[in-house]
Short mmCIF file of C-alpha atoms and ligand atoms in Angstrom, two decimals:
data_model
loop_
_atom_site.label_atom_id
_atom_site.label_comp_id
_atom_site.label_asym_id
_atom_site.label_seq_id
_atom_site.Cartn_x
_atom_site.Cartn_y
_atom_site.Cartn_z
CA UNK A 134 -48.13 77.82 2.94
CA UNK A 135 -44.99 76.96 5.11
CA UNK A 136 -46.02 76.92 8.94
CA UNK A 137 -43.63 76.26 11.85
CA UNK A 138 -44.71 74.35 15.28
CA UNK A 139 -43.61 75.81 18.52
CA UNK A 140 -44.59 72.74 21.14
CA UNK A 141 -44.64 73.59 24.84
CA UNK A 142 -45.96 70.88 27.69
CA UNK A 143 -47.08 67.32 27.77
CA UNK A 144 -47.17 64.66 25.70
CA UNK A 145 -50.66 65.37 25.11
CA UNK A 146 -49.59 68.48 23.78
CA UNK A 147 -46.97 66.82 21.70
CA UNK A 148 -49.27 64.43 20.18
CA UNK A 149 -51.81 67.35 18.97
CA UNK A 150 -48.87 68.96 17.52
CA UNK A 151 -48.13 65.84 15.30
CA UNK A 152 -51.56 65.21 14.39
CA UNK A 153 -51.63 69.32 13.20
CA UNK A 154 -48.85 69.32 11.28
CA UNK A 155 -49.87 65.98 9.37
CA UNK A 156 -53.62 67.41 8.74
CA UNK A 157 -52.04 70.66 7.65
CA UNK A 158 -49.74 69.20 5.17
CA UNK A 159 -52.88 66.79 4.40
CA UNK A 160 -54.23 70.27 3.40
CA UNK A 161 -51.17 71.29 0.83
CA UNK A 162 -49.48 73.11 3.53
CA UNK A 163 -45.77 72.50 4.57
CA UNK A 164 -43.30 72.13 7.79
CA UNK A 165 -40.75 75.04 7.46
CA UNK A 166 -37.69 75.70 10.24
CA UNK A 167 -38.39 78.52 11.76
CA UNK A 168 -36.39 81.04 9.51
CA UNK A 169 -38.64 79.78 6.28
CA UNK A 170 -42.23 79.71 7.62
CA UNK A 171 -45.00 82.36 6.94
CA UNK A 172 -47.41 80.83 9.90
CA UNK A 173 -46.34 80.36 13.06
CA UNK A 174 -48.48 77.78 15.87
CA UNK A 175 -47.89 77.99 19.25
CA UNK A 176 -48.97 74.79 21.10
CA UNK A 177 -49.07 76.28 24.82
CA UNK A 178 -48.85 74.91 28.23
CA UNK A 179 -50.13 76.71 31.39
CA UNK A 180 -49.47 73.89 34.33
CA UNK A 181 -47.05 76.10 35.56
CA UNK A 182 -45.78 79.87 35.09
CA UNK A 183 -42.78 79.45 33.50
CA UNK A 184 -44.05 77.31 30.51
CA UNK A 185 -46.83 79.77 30.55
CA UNK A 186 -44.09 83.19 30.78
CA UNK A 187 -42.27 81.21 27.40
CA UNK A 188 -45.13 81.46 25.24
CA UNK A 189 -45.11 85.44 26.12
CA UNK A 190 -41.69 85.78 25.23
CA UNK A 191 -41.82 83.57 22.23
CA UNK A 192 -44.49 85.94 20.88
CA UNK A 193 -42.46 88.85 21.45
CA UNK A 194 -39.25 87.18 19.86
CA UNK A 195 -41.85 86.75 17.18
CA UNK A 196 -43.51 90.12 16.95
CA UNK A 197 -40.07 91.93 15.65
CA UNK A 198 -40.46 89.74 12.48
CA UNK A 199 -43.94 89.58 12.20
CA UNK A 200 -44.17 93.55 12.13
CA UNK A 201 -42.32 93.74 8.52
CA UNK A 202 -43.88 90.92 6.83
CA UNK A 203 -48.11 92.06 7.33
CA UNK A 204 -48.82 88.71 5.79
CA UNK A 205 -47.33 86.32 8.27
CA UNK A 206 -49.22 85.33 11.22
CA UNK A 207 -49.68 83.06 14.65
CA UNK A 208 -51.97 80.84 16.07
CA UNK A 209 -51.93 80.23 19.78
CA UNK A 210 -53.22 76.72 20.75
CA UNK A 211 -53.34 75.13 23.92
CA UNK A 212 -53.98 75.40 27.83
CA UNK A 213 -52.62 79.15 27.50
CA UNK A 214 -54.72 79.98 24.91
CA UNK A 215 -57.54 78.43 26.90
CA UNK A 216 -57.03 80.38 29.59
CA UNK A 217 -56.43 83.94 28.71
CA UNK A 218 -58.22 83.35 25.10
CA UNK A 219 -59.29 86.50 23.00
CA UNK A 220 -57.03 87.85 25.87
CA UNK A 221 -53.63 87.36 23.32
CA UNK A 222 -55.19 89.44 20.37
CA UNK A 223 -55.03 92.72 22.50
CA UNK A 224 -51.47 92.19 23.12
CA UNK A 225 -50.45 90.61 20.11
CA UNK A 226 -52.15 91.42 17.35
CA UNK A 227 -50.35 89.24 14.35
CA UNK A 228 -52.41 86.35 16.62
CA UNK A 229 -54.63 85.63 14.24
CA UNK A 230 -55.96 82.11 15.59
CA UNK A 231 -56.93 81.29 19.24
CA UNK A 232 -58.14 77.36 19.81
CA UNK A 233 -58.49 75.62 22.87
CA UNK A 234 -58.47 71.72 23.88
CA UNK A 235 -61.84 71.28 22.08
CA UNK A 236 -60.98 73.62 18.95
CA UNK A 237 -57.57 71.65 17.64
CA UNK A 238 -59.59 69.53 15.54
CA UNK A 239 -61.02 72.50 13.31
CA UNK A 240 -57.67 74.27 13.92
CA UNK A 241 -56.52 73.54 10.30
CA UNK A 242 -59.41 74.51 8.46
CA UNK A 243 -59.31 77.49 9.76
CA UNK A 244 -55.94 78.43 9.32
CA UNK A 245 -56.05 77.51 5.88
CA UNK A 246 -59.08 79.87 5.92
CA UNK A 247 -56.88 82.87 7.58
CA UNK A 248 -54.49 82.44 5.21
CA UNK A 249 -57.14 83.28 2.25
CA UNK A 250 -58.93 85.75 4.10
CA UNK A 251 -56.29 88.31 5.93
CA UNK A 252 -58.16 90.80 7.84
CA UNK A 253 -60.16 87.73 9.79
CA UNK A 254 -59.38 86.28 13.09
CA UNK A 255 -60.87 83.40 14.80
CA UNK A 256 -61.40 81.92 18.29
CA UNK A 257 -62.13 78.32 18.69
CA UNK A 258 -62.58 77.76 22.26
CA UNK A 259 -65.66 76.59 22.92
CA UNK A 260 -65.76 72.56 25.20
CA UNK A 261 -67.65 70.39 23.29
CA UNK A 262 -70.16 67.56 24.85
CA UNK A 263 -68.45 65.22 23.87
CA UNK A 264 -65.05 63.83 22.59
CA UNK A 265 -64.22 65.74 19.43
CA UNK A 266 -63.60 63.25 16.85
CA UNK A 267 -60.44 64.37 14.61
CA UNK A 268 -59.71 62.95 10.99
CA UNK A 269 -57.26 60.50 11.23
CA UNK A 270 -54.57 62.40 9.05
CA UNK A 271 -52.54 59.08 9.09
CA UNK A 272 -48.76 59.24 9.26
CA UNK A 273 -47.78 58.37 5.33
CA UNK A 274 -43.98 57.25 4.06
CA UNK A 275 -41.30 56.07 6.94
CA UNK A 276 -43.02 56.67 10.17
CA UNK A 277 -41.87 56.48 13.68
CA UNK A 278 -41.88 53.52 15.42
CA UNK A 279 -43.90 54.89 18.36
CA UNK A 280 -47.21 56.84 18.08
CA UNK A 281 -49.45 58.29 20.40
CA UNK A 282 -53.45 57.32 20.65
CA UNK A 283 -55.81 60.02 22.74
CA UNK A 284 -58.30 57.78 24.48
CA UNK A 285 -59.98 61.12 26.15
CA UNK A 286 -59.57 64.99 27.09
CA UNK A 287 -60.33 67.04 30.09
CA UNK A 288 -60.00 66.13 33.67
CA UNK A 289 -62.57 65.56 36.90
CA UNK A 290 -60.45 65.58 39.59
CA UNK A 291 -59.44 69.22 40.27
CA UNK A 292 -56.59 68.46 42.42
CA UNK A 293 -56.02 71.72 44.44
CA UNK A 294 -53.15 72.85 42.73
CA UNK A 295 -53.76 72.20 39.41
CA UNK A 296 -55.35 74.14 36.22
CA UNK A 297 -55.74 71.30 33.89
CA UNK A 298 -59.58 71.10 34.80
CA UNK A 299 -59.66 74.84 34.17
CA UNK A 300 -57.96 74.62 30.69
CA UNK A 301 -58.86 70.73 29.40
CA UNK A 302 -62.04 70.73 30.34
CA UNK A 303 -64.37 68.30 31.95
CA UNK A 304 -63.58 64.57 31.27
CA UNK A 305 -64.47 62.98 27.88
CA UNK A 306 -63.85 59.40 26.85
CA UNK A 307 -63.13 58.62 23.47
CA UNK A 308 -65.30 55.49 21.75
CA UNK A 309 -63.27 52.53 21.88
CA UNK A 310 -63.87 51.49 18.75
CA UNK A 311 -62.61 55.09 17.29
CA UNK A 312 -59.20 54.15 19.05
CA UNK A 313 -59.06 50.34 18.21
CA UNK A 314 -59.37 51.62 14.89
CA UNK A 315 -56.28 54.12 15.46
CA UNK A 316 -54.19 51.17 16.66
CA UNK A 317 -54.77 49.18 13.90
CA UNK A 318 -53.95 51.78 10.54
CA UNK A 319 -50.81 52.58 12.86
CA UNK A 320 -49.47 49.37 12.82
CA UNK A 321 -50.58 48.73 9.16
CA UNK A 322 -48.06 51.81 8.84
CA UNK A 323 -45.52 50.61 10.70
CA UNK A 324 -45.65 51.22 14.28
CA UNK A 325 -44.92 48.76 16.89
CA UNK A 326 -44.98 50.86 20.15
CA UNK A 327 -48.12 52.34 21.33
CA UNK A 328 -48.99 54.64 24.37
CA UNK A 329 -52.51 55.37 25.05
CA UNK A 330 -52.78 58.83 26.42
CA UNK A 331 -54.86 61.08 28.72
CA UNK A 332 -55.08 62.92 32.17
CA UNK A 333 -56.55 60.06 33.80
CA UNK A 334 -56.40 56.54 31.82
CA UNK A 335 -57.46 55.31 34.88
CA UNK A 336 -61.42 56.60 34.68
CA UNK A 337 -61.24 55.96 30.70
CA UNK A 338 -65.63 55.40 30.31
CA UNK A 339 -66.39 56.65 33.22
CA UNK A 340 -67.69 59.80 31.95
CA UNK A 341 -71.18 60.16 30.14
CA UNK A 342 -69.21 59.84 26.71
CA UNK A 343 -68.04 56.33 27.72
CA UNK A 344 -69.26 53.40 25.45
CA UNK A 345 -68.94 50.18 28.21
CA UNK A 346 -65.74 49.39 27.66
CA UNK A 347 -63.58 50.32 30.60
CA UNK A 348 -59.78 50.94 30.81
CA UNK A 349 -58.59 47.36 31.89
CA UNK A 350 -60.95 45.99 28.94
CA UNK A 351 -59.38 48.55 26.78
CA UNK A 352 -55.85 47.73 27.63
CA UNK A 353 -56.59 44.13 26.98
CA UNK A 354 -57.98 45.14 23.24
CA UNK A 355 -55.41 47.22 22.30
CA UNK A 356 -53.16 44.42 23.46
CA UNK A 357 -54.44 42.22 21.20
CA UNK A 358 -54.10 44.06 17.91
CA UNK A 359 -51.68 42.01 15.86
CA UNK A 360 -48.58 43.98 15.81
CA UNK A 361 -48.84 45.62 18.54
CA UNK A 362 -45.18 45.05 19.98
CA UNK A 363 -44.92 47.01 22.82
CA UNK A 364 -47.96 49.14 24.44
CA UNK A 365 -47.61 51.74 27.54
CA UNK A 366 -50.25 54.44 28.79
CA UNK A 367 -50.01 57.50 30.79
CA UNK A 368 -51.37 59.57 33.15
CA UNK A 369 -52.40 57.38 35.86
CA UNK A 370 -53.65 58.60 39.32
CA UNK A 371 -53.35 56.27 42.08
CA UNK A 372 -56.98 56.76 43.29
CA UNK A 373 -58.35 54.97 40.07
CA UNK A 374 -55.65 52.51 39.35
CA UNK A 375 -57.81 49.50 39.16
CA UNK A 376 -56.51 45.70 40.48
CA UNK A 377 -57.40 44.45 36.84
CA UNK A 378 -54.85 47.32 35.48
CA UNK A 379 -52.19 45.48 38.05
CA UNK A 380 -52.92 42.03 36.71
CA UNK A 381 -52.66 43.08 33.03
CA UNK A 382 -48.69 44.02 33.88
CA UNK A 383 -49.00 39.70 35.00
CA UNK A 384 -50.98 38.94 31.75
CA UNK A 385 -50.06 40.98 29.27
CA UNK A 386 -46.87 40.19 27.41
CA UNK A 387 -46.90 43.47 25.14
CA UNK A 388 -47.82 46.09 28.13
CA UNK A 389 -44.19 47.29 29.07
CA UNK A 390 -42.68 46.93 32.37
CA UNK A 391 -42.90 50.50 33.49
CA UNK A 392 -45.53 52.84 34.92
CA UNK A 393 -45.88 56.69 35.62
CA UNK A 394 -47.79 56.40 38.87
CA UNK A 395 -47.94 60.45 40.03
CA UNK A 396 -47.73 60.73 43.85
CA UNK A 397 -47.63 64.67 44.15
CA UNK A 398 -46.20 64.12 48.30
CA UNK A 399 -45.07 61.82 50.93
CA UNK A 400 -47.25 63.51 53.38
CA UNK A 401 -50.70 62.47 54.44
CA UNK A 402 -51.62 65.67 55.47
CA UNK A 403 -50.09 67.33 52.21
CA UNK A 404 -51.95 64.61 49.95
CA UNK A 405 -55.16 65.27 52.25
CA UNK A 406 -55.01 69.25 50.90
CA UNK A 407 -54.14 68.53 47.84
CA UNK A 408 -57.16 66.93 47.27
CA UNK A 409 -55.29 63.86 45.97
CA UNK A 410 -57.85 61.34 47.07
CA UNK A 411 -55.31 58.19 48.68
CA UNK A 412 -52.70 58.45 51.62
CA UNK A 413 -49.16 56.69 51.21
CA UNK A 414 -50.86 53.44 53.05
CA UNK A 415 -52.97 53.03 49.66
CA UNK A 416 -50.00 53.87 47.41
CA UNK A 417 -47.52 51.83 48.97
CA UNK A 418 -49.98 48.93 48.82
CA UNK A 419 -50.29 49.75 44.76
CA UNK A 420 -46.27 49.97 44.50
CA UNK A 421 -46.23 46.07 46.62
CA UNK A 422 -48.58 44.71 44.21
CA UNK A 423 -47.45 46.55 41.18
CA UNK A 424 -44.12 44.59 42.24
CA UNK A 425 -45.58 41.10 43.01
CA UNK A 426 -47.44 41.23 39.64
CA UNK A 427 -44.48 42.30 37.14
CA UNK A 428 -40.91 42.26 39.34
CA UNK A 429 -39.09 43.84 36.56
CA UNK A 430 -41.57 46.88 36.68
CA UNK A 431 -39.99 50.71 36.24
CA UNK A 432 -42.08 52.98 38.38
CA UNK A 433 -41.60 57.13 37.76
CA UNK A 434 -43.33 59.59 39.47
CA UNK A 435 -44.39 63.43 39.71
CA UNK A 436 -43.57 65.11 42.62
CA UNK A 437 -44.53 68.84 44.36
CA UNK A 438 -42.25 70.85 46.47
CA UNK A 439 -43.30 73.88 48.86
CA UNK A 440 -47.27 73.01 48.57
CA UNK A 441 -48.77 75.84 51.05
CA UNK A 442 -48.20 74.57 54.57
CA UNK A 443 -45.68 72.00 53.65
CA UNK A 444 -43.57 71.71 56.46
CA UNK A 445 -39.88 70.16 56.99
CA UNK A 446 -41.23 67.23 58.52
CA UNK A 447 -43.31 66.79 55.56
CA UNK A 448 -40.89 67.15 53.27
CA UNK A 449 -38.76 64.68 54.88
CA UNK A 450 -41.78 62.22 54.18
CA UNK A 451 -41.84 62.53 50.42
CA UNK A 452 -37.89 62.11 50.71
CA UNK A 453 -38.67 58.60 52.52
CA UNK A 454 -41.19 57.44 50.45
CA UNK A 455 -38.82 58.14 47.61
CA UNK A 456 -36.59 55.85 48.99
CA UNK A 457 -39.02 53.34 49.98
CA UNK A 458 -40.49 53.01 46.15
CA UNK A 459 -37.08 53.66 44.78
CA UNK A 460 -38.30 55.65 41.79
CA UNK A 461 -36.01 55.33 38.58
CA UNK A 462 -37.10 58.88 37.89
CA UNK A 463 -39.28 61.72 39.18
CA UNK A 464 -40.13 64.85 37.57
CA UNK A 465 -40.13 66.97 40.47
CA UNK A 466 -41.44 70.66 40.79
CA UNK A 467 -41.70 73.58 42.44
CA UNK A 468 -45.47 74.88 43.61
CA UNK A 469 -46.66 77.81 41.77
CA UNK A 470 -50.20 79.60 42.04
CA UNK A 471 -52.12 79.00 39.33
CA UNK A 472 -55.11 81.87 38.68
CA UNK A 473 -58.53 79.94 39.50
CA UNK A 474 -57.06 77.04 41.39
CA UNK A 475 -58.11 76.03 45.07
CA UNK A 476 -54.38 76.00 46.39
CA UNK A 477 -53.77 79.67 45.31
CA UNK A 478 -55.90 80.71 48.48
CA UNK A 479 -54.52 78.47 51.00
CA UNK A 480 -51.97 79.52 53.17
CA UNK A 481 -48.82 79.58 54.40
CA UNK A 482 -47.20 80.18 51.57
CA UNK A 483 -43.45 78.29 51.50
CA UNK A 484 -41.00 81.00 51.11
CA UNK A 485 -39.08 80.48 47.23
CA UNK A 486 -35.63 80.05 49.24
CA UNK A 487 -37.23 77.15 50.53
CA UNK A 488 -38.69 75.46 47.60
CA UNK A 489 -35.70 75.74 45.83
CA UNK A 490 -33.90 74.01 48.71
CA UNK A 491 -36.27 71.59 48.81
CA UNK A 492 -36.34 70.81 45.08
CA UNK A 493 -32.09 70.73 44.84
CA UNK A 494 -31.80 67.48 47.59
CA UNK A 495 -35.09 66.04 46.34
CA UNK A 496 -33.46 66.09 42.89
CA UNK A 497 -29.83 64.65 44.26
CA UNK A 498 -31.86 61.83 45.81
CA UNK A 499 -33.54 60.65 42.13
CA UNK A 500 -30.71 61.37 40.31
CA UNK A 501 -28.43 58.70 42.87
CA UNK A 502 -31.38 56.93 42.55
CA UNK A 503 -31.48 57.03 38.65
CA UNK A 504 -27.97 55.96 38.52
CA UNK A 505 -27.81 52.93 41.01
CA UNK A 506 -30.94 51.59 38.58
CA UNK A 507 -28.67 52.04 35.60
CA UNK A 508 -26.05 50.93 36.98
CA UNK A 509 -28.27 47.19 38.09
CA UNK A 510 -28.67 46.67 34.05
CA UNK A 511 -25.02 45.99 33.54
CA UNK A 512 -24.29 43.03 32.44
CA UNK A 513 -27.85 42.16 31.67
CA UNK A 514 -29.55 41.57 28.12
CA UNK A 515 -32.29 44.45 27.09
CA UNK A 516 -34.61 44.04 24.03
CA UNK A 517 -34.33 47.17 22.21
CA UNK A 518 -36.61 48.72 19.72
CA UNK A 519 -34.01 50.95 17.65
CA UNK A 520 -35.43 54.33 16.75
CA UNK A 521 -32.72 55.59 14.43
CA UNK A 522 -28.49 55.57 14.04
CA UNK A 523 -26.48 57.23 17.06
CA UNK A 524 -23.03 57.80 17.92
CA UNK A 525 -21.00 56.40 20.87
CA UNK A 526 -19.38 59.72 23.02
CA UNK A 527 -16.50 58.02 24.29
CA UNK A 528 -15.03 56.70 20.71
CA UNK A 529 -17.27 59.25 18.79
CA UNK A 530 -18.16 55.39 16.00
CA UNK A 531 -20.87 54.96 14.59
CA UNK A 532 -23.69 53.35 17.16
CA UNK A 533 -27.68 52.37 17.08
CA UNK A 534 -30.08 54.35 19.48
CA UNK A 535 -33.89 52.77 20.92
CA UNK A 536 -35.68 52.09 23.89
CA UNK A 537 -35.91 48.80 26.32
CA UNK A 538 -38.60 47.92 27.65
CA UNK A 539 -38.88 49.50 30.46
CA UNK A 540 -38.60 52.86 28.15
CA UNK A 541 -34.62 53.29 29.04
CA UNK A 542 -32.53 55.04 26.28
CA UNK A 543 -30.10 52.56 24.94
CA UNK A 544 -27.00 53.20 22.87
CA UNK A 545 -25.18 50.30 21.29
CA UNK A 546 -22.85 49.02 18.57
CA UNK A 547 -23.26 46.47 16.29
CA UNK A 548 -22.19 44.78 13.14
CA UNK A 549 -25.23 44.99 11.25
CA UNK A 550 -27.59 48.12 10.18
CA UNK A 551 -31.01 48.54 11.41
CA UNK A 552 -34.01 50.13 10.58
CA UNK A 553 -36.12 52.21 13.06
CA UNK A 554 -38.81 49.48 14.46
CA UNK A 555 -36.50 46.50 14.76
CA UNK A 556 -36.21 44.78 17.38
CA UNK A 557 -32.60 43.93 18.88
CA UNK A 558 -31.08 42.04 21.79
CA UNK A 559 -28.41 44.07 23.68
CA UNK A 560 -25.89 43.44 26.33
CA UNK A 561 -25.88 46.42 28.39
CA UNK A 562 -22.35 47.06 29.22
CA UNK A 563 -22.15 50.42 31.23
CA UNK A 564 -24.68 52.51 32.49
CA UNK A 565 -24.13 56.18 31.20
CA UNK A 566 -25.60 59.42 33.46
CA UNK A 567 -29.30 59.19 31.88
CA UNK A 568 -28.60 56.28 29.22
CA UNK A 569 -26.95 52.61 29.03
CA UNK A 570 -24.41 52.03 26.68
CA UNK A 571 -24.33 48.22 24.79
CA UNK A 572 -23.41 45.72 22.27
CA UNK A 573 -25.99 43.95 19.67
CA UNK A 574 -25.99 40.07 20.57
CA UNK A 575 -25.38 37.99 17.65
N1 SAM B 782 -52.78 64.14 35.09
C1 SAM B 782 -51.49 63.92 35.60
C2 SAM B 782 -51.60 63.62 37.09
O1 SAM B 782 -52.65 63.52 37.61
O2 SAM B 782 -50.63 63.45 37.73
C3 SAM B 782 -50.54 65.03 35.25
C4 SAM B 782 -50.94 66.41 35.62
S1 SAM B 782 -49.90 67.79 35.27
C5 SAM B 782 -50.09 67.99 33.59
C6 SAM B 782 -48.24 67.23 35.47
C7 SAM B 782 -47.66 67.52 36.80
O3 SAM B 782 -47.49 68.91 36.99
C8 SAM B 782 -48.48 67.10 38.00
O4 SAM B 782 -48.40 65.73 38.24
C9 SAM B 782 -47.89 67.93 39.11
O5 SAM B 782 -46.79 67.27 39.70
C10 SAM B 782 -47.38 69.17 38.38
N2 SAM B 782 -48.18 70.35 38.71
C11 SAM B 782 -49.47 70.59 38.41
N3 SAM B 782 -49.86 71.79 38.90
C12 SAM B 782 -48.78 72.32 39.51
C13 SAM B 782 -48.55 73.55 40.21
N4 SAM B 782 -49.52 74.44 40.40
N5 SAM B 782 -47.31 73.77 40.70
C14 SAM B 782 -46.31 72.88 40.53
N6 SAM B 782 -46.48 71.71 39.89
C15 SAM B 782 -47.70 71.43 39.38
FE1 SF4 B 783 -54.32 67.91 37.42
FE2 SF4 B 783 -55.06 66.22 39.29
FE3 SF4 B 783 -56.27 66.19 36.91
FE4 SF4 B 783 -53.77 65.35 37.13
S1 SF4 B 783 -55.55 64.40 38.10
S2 SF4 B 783 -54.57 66.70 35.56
S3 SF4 B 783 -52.92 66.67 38.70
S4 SF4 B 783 -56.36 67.83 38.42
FE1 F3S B 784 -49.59 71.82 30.29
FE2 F3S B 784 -52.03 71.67 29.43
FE3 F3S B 784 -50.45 69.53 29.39
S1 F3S B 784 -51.39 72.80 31.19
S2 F3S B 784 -49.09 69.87 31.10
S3 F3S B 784 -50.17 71.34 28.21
S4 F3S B 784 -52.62 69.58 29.85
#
């Protein structure tokens, strides 16, 4: 059976799409382009409406070809499918599959089972207790030098804005021995970049399901695997972001020298409504001693525009602080009610014109911001861990593409030929719009 992915969202999102697609084909199945497959999956975000108005239109793109071939069908995975559930089979009715959070780890049995049995259809969108333990399906052959490990689902903090709770669930911790294990059969396979993922890393065993080991201990044992090259973790919310998490960017000569640290505002009183837990006293103190601890240290943020009530003044705040931290990069975003969520009673709203404003000279300020930390690389030498052959633009030769440390895309040419997962030394020679463009060092 030939089944296509469709992945919308996160990288937690992204990471259950791998691990389907390697238990299908585990299962005899096989990844198809789009134009090939009989089974369509839609992995489906709902953080937002307009990742949440692309699954709707995907299905209808998809509908016109479903209609004339009775045995193809679509599963609908995800925070969308969470959400409006059994919901999808009244409008689309070649949806055949509905799985939530919980439900991806039976997702392939019972696909394989809808493709035996054609007049079924099945919801799995139950939460379970506790974490629900997956097979490993184990990349096999040449695998990527990078690999994502869950270390829990759900979320506790229902941030006023936000549907995640709604959609992921309550918070569950995986057992750290389930994900030491993880770490090591990846790197037996290859990998030398890990990032440990979840909502919160930051309250990793602080939920029932949690086994003692908390997320600074856990950061310290993944560190230690032998092979782990490079390891990195995301989400973390500044509330939780414990002092023995800051000295592990000191100790810890693997943990990479960059950190997603959400702020959501620049405002007190925004943060305050939001729900957020810390004002920019407490974050600003995290950013000093993020700094003191690991100099070098890459910090990116999320940011909200036009939260209800939000006023110029505010606004101007989150610009400041902006400047203050000197982000590298900041996915920013418009607010948008989501159905269920605190925030989509409060009022004022922030008129669209507004927002948009709002979000076009927030997004001027990161991108000058972006560039001048670019540009402070020239000259400088980056490690690189090559992911896979590249081209230069300018001269349009032949060129090696990876990471540096600090997770920075990295073009360069060289003499030699590489495999994805070595490790080079670069002198960073120009700093490109999103990218730095090098030269291997002998
Ligand atoms: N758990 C992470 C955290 O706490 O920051 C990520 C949560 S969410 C998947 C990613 C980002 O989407 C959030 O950090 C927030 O900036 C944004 N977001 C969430 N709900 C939103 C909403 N209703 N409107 C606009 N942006 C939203
Ligand atoms: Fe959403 Fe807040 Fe949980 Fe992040 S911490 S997933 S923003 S509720
Ligand atoms: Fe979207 Fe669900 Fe991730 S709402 S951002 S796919 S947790």
């Amino acid at each position: 059976m030939k089944f296509h992915i469709f992945t919308f969202g996160c990288q937690m999102n992204a990471a259950d799409s791998d691990w389907l697609a390697r238990s299908l084909t585990g299962l005899g199945w096989s990844e198809a382009d789009e134009s090939e497959a009989r089974v369509y999956i839609l992995n489906t975000c709902s953080v937002r409406d307009k990742p949440e108005q692309k699954v709707y239109s995907q299905l209808g793109r998809l509908a016109r070809h479903l209609a004339r071939e009775p045995e193809m069908f679509c599963a609908v995975g995800g925070c969308v499918a969470q959400q409006v559930g059994e919901g999808l089979w009244d409008r689309f009715p070649f949806v055949r599959l509905v799985y939530g959070a919980d439900g991806v780890a039976q997702a392939p049995s019972a696909l394989d089972r809808l493709a035996r049995e054609p007049r079924l259809r099945l919801s799995l969108l139950d939460f379970t207790e506790s974490y629900a333990e997956r097979d490993p399906a184990l990349p096999e052959g040449q695998v990527s030098p990078q690999a994502f490990v869950n270390i829990m689902q759900g979320c506790d903090n229902f941030c006023a804005y936000c549907i995640v709770p709604y959609v992921r669930g309550r918070q569950k911790s995986r057992a750290s021995g389930a994900i030491l294990a993880e770490c090591r059969a990846l790197v037996e396979r290859g990998v030398k970049e890990i990032t440990l993922l979840g909502q919160n890393v930051n309250s990793y065993g602080l939920d029932a399901g949690g086994d003692g080991v908390s997320f600074p201990e856990l950061l310290r044992r993944v560190a230690a695997v032998p092979g782990v090259a490079r390891l990195r973790f995301t989400t973390s919310h500044p509330k939780d972001l414990d002092p023995a998490v800051v000295a592990a960017f000191a100790d810890l000569e693997n943990l990479c020298p960059s950190l997603h640290l959400p702020v959501q505002s620049g405002s007190d009183a925004v943060l305050a409504r939001m729900g957020r837990k810390y004002d920019t006293a407490r974050y600003l103190s995290l950013v000093e001693s993020l700094k003191r601890a690991r100099p070098d240290i890459a910090l990116t943020t999320d940011l909200i525009v036009g939260f209800p009530g939000e006023t110029e003044a505010d606004f101007r705040a989150t610009l400041d602080l902006v400047r203050q931290v000197g982000f590298e990069g900041c996915f920013s975003f418009m607010y948008n009610d989501r159905p269920g969520v605190a925030a989509a009673k409060f009022t004022p709203k922030v008129p669209q014109e507004i927002k948009s404003w709002r979000l076009s000279e927030l997004i001027a300020l990161q991108n000058a911001q972006q560039r001048a930390a670019l540009k402070s690389r020239e000259g400088r030498t980056s490690r690189v861990l090559v992911e896979g052959p590249g081209t230069c633009v300018a001269t349009g030769l032949a060129a090696w593409r990876g990471r540096d440390e600090a997770g920075r895309v990295v073009n360069f040419a060289a003499e030699g030929t590489y495999s994805p997962g070595d490790m080079v030394s670069v002198c960073v020679l120009q700093a490109k719009k999103h990218s730095l463009w090098g030269e291997a060092l002998p």
